[in-house]
CSV table of C-alpha atoms in Angstrom, one decimal:
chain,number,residue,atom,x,y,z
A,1,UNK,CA,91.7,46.6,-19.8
A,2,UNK,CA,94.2,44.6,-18.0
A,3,UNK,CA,94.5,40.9,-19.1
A,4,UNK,CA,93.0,37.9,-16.4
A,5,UNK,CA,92.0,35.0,-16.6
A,6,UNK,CA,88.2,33.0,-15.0
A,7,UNK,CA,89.1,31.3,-12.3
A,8,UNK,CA,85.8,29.2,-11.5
A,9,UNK,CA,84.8,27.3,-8.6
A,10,UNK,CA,82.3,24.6,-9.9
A,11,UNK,CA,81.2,23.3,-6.0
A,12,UNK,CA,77.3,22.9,-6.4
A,13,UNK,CA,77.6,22.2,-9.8
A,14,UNK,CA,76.0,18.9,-12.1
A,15,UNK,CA,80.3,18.6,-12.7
A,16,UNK,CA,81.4,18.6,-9.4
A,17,UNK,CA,80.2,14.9,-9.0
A,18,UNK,CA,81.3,14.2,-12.1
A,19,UNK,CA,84.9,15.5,-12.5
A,20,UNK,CA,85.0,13.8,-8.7
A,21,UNK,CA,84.3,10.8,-10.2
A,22,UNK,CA,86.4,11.0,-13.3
A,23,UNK,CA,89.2,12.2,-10.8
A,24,UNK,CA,89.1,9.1,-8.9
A,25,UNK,CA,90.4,6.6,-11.8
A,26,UNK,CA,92.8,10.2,-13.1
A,27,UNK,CA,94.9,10.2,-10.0
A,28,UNK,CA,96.4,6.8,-9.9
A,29,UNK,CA,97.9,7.5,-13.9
A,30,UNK,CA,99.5,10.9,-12.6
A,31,UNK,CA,100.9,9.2,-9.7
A,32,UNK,CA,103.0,6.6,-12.4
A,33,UNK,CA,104.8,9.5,-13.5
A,34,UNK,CA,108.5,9.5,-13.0
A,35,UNK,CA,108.8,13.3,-12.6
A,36,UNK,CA,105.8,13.0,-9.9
A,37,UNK,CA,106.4,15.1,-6.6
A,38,UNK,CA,103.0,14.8,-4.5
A,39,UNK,CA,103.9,17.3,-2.1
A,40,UNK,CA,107.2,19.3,0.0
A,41,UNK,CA,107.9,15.7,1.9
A,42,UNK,CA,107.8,13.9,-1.6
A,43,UNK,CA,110.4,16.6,-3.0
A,44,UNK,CA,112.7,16.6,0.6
A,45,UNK,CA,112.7,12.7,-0.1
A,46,UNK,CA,113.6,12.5,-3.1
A,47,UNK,CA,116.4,15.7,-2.7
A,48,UNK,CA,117.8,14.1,0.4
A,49,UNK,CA,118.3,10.8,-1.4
A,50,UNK,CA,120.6,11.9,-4.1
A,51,UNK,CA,125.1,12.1,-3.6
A,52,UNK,CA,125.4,14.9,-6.2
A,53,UNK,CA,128.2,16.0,-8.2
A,54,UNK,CA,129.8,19.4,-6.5
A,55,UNK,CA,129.7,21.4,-9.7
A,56,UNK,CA,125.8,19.9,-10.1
A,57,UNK,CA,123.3,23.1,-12.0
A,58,UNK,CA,119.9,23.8,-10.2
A,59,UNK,CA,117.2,24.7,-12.5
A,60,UNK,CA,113.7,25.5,-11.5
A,61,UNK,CA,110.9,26.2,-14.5
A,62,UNK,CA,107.4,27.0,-14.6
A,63,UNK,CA,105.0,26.5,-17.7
A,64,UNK,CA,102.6,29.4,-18.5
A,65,UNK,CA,98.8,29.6,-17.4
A,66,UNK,CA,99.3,25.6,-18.1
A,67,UNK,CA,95.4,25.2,-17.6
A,68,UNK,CA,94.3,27.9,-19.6
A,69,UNK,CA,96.6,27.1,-22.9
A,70,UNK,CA,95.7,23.5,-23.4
A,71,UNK,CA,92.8,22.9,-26.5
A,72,UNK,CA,90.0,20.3,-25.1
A,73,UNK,CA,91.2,17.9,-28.0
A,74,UNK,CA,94.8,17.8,-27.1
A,75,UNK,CA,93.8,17.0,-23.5
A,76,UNK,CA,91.2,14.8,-24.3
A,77,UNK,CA,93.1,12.4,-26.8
A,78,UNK,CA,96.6,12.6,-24.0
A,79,UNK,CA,94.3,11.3,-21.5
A,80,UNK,CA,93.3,8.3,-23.9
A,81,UNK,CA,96.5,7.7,-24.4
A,82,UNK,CA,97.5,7.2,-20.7
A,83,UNK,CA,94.4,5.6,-19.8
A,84,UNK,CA,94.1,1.5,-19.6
A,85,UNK,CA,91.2,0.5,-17.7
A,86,UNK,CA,92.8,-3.0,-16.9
A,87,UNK,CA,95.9,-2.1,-15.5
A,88,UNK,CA,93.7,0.5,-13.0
A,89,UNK,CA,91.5,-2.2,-12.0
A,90,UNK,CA,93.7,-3.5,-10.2
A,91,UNK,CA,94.3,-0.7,-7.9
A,92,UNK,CA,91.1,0.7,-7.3
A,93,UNK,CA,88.4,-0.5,-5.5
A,94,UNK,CA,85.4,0.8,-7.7
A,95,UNK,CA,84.6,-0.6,-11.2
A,96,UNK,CA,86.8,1.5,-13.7
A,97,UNK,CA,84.5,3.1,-17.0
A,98,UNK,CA,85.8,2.2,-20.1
A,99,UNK,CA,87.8,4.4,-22.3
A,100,UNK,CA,85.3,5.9,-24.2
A,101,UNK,CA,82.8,6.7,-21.1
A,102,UNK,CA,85.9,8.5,-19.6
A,103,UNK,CA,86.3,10.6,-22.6
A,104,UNK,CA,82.3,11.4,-23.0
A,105,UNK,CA,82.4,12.6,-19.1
A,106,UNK,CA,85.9,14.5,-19.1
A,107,UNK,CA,84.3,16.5,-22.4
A,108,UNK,CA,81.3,17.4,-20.7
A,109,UNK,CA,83.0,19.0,-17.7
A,110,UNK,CA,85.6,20.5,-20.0
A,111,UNK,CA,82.8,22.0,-22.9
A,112,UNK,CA,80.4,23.6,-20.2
A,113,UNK,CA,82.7,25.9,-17.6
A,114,UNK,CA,80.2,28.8,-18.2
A,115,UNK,CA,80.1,31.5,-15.9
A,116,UNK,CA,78.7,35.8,-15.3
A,117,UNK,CA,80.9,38.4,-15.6
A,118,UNK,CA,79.7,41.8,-15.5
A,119,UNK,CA,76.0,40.9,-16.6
A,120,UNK,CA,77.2,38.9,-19.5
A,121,UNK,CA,77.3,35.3,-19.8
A,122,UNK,CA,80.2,32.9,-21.3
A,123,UNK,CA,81.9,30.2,-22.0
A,124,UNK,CA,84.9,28.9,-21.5
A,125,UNK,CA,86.5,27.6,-25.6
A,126,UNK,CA,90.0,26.3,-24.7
A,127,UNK,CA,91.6,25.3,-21.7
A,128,UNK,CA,90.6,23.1,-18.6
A,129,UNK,CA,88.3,25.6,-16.4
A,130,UNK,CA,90.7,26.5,-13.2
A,131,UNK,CA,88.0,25.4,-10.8
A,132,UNK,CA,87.4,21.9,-12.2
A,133,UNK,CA,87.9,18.6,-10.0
A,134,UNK,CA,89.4,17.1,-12.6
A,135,UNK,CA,91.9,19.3,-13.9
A,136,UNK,CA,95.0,19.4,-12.6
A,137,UNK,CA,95.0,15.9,-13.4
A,138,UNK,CA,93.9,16.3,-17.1
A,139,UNK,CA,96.5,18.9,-17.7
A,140,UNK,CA,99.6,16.8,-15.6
A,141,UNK,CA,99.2,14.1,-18.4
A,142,UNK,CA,99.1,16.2,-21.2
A,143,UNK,CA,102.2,18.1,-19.7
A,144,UNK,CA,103.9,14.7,-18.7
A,145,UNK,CA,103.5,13.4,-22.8
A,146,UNK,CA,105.3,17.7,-23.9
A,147,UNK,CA,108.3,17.1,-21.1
A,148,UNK,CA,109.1,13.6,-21.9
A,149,UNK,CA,109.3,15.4,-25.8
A,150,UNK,CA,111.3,17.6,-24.9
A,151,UNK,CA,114.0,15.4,-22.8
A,152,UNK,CA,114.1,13.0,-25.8
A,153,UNK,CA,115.0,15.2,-28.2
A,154,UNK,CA,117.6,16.5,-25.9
A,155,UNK,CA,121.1,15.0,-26.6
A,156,UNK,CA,122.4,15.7,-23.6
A,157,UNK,CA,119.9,14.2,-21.0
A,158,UNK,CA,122.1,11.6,-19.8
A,159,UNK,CA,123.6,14.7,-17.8
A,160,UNK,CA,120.2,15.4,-15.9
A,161,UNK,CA,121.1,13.6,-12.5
A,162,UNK,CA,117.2,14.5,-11.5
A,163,UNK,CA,113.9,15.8,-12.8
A,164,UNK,CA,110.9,16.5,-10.5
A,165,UNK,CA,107.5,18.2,-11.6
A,166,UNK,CA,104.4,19.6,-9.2
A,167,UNK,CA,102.3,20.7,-11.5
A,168,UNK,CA,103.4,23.7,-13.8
A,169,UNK,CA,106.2,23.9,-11.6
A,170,UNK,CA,109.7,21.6,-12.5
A,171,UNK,CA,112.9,20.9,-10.8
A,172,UNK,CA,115.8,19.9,-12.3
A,173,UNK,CA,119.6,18.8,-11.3
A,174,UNK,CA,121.9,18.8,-14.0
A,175,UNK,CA,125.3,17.8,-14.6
A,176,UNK,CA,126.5,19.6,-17.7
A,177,UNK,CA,126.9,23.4,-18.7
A,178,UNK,CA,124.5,26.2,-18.4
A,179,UNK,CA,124.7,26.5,-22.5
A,180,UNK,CA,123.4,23.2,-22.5
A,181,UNK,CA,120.5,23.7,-19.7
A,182,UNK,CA,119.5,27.0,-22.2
A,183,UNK,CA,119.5,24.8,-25.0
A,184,UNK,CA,116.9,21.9,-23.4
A,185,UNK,CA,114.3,24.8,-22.5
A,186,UNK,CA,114.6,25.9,-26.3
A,187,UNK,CA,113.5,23.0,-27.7
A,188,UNK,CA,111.0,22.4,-24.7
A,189,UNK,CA,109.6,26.2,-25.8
A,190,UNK,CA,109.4,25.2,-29.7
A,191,UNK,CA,106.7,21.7,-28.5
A,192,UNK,CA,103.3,23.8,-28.2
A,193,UNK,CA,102.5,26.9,-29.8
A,194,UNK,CA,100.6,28.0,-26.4
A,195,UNK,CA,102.7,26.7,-23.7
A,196,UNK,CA,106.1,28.2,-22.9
A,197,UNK,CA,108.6,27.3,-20.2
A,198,UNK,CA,110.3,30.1,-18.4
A,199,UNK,CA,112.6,29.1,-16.1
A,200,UNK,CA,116.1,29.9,-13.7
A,201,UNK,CA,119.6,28.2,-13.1
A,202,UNK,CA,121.9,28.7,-10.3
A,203,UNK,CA,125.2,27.2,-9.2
A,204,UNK,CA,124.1,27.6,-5.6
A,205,UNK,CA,120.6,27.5,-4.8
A,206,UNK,CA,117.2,27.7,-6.0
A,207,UNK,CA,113.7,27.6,-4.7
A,208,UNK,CA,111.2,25.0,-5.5
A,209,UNK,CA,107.7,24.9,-3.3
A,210,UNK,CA,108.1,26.5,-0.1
A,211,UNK,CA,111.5,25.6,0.3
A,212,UNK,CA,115.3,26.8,-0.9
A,213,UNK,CA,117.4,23.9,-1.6
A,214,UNK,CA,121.2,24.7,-1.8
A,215,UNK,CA,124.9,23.5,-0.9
A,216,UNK,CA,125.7,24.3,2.4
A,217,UNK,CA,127.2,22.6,5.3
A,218,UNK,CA,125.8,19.5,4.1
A,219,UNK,CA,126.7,19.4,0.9
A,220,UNK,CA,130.3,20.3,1.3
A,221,UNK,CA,130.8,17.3,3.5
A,222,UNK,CA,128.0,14.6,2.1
A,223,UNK,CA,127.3,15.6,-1.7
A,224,UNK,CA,123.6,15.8,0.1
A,225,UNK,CA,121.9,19.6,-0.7
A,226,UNK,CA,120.7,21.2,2.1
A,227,UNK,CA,117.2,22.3,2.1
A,228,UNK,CA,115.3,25.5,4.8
A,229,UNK,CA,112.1,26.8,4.2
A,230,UNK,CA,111.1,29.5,1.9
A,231,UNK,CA,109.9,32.6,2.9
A,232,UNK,CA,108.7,35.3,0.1
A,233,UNK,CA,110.2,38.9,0.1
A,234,UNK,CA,106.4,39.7,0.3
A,235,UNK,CA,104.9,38.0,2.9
A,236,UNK,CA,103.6,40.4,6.0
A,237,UNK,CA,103.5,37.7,8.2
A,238,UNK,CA,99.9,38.8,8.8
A,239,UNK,CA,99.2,36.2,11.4
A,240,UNK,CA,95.9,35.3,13.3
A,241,UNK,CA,96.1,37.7,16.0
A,242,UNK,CA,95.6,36.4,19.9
A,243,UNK,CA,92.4,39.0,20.2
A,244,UNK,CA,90.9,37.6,17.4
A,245,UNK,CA,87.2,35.9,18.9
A,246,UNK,CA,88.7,31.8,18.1
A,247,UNK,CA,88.3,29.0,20.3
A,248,UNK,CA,92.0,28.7,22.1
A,249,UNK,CA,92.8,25.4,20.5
A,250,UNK,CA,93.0,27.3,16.5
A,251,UNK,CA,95.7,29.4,17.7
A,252,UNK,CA,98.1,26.6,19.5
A,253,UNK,CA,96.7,24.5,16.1
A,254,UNK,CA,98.2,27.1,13.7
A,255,UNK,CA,101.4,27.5,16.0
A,256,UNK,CA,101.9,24.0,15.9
A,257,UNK,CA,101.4,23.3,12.3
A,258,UNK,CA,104.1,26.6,11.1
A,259,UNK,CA,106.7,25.0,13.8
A,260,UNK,CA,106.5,21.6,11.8
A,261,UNK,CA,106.6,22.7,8.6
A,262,UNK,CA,109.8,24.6,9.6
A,263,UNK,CA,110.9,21.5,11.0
A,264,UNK,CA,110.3,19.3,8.4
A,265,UNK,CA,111.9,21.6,5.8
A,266,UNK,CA,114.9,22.7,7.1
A,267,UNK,CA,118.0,20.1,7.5
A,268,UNK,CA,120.3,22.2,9.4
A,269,UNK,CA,119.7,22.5,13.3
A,270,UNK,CA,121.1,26.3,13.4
A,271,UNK,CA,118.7,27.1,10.9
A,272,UNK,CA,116.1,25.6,12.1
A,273,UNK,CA,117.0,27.3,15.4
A,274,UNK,CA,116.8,30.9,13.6
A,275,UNK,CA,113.6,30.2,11.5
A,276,UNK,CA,111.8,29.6,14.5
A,277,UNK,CA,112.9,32.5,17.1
A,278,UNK,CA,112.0,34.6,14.1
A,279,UNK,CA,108.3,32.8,14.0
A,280,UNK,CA,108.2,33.5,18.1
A,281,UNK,CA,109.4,37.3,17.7
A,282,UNK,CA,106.7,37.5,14.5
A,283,UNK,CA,104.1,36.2,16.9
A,284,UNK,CA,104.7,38.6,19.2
A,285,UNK,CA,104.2,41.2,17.3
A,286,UNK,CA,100.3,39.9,17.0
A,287,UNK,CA,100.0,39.6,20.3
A,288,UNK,CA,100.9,36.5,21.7
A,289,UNK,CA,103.3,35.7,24.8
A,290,UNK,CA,106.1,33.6,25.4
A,291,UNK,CA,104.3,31.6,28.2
A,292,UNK,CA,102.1,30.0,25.2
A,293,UNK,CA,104.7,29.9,22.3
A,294,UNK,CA,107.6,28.8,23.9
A,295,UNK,CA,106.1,25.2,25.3
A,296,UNK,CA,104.9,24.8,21.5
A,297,UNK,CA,107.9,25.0,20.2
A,298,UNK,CA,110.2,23.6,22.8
A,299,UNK,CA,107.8,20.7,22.2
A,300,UNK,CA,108.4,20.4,18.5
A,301,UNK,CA,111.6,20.5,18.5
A,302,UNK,CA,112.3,18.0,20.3
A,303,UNK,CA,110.5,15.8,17.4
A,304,UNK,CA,112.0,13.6,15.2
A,305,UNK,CA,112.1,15.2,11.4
A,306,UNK,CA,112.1,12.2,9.7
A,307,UNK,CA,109.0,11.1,11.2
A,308,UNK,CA,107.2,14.0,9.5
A,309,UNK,CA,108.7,13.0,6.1
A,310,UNK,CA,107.7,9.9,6.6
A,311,UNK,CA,105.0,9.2,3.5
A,312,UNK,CA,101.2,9.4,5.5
A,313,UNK,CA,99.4,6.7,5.3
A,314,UNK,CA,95.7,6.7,4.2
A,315,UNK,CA,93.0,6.3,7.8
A,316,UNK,CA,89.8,4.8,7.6
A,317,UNK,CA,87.5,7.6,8.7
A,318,UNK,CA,84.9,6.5,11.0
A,319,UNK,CA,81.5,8.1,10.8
A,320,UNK,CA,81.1,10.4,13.3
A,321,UNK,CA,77.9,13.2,14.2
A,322,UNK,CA,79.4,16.4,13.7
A,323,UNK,CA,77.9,19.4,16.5
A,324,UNK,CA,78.3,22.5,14.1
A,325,UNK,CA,77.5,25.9,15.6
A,326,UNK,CA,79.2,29.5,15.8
A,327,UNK,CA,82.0,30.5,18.1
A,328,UNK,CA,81.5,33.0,20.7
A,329,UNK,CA,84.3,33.6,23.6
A,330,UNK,CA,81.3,34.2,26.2
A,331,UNK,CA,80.3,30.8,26.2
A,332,UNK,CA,83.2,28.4,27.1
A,333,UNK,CA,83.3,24.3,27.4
A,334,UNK,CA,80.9,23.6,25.3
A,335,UNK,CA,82.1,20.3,24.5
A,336,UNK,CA,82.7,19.8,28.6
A,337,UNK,CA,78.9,20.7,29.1
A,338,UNK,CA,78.0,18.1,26.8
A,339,UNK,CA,80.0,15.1,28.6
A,340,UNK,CA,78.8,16.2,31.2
A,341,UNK,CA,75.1,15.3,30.4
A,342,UNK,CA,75.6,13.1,27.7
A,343,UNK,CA,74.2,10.6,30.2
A,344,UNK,CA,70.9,12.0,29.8
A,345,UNK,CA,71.0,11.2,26.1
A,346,UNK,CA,72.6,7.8,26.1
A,347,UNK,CA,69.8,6.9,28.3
A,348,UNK,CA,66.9,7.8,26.4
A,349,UNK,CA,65.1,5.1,24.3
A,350,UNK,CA,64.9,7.6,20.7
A,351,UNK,CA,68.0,9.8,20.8
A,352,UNK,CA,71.0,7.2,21.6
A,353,UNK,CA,69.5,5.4,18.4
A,354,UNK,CA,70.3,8.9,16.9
A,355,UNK,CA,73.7,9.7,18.9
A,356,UNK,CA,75.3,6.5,19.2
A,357,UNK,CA,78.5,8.2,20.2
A,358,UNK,CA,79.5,11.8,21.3
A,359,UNK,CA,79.8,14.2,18.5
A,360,UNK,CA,82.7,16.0,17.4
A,361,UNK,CA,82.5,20.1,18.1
A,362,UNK,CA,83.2,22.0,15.1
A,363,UNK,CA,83.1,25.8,14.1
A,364,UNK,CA,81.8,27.9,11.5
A,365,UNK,CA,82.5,31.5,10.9
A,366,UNK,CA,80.3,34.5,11.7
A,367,UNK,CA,79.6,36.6,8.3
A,368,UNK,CA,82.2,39.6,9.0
A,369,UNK,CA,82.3,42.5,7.2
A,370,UNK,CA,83.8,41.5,4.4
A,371,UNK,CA,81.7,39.2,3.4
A,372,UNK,CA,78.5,41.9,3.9
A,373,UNK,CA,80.3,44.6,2.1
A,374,UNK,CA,81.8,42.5,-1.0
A,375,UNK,CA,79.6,40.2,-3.7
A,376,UNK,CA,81.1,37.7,-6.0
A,377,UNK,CA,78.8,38.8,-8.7
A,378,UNK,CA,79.8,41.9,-10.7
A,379,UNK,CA,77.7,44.3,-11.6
């Protein structure tokens, strides 16, 4: 048998509440973290800030099945070390548990992942269960305590000019030999019996995320890397096609949202330029026309990129009644229909006690076929 892994969704579960809970007070310590990136804008931020030495090493490693190859006890006694209810309380709005009750509730959710595979029943002995709220949280503390190991005992890390880490994913600009870069992920390698660190070094570029970072124009005038986005030698560009039966506003959505994110990751106009005539000519070829693409991305270029690298700031959400129902192309303006008579039930005495504003339209999808021929249970 090939090897694999559980991956476990726990939504609907007595630990979803909990490990949402637990992940409340969790994310605040991770964020601390020097090596923290939060997401691509984080990383672009912090790349685009740094003047770099021209002869600089880019290093990208990953850590092996991180979640998987962690014991419960090792996780369980990093997180008490990291965690000080005082210093949290002070940036949290609920009342933080106290060491101990974090513990008991983080080893409940990590000592009961069970799950059915092929009529049998398990569970899960050693590493935080994939599917957890609270675990890539759990496992980016214990994995902060094994790199901040390895880069003290490593005698030449006043030469690392930067070190960034998502998850089981690290990026790293150094300043010194490629013997030496070999010689930090040896000693990173010997740490943990379970956990081992592969990883790649280039003199010219490297991928990290969903982008390349490398010296181009840029850097051969600033000392600033250049950064485009990343596209996998894999990817089909499989696209929602136009005929597909979605309201009109998903596909201008989804055009939209691709044609920022090549914006936002891409420093160079001319590249920027190419990435997205290649997105138009891919969305051709499922079916779209120009007379719908073209104003899209005529209009997003014309943004400002460092206004979408600009850190988001969290919004109040206001409650708001939701209209949920299935989408079906014969029947058009739904939400127009509704504004139209909404008169009728902000008049009446019982529903605009009920509906004291419009509701939002939203969406769900029709079962298809894949979902009546396939089963998540194996038999």
């Amino acid at each position: 048998m090939p090897p694999g892994r559980p991956i476990i969704s726990q939504i609907g579960t007595p630990a979803e509440r909990i490990g949402h809970y637990c992940d409340y007070f969790l994310v605040p310590i991770v964020r601390m973290q020097n090596t923290y990136i939060k997401d691509t804008s984080d990383f672009i931020n912090k790349i685009e800030s740094l003047k770099l030495n021209p002869d600089c090493l880019l290093i990208t490693y990953d850590v092996t099945s991180m979640y998987t190859n962690m014991t419960f006890d090792e996780i369980l006694n990093a997180v008490g070390r990291s965690y000080n209810e005082h210093t949290l309380q002070s940036q949290l709005e609920l009342n933080c548990p106290t060491k101990q009750n974090m513990l008991d509730l983080l080893k409940i959710i990590l000592e009961n992942n069970y799950f059915e595979f092929n009529g049998k029943h398990y569970r899960q002995r050693i590493g935080a269960a994939m599917g957890a709220v609270p675990s890539p949280e759990i496992c980016d503390i214990r994995m902060y305590e094994i790199t901040n190991a390895m880069m003290s005992q490593f005698q030449y890390r006043e030469k690392i000019a930067f070190h960034g880490r998502y998850r089981d994913d690290g990026f790293i600009i150094y300043n010194g030999t490629v013997q030496e870069a070999n010689h930090l992920f040896e000693i990173g390698n010997a740490i943990h019996d379970l956990l081992k660190f592969t990883y790649e070094i280039s003199e010219t570029e490297m991928t990290f995320l969903d982008t390349t970072v490398f010296k181009g124009n840029r850097f051969s005038t600033q000392n600033v890397l250049d950064i485009k986005t990343h596209m996998k030698k894999t990817k089909n560009f499989q696209y929602l096609h136009r005929e597909s039966a979605h309201p009109t506003s998903v596909f201008k959505g989804f055009i939209k949202g691709e044609c920022y994110r090549l914006l936002r990751n891409t420093s160079d106009n001319s590249v920027l330029d190419s990435a997205l005539q290649s997105f138009n000519d891919k969305l051709m070829l499922r079916g779209y026309c120009e007379t719908e693409t073209i104003p899209i991305i005529q209009e997003v270029k014309h943004k400002n990129r460092k206004d979408l690298l600009k850190p988001k700031s969290a919004k109040q959400r206001k409650e708001k009644h939701i209209l949920v129902t299935k989408f079906d192309p014969r029947i058009k303006g739904i939400k127009k229909r509704l504004m139209k008579n909404w008169k009728l039930i902000s008049e009446d005495s019982l529903l605009k006690t009920i509906f004291q504003s419009a509701p939002m339209i939203a969406y769900k999808k029709h079962q298809n076929l894949g979902d009546i021929l396939t089963s998540s249970i194996v038999y």
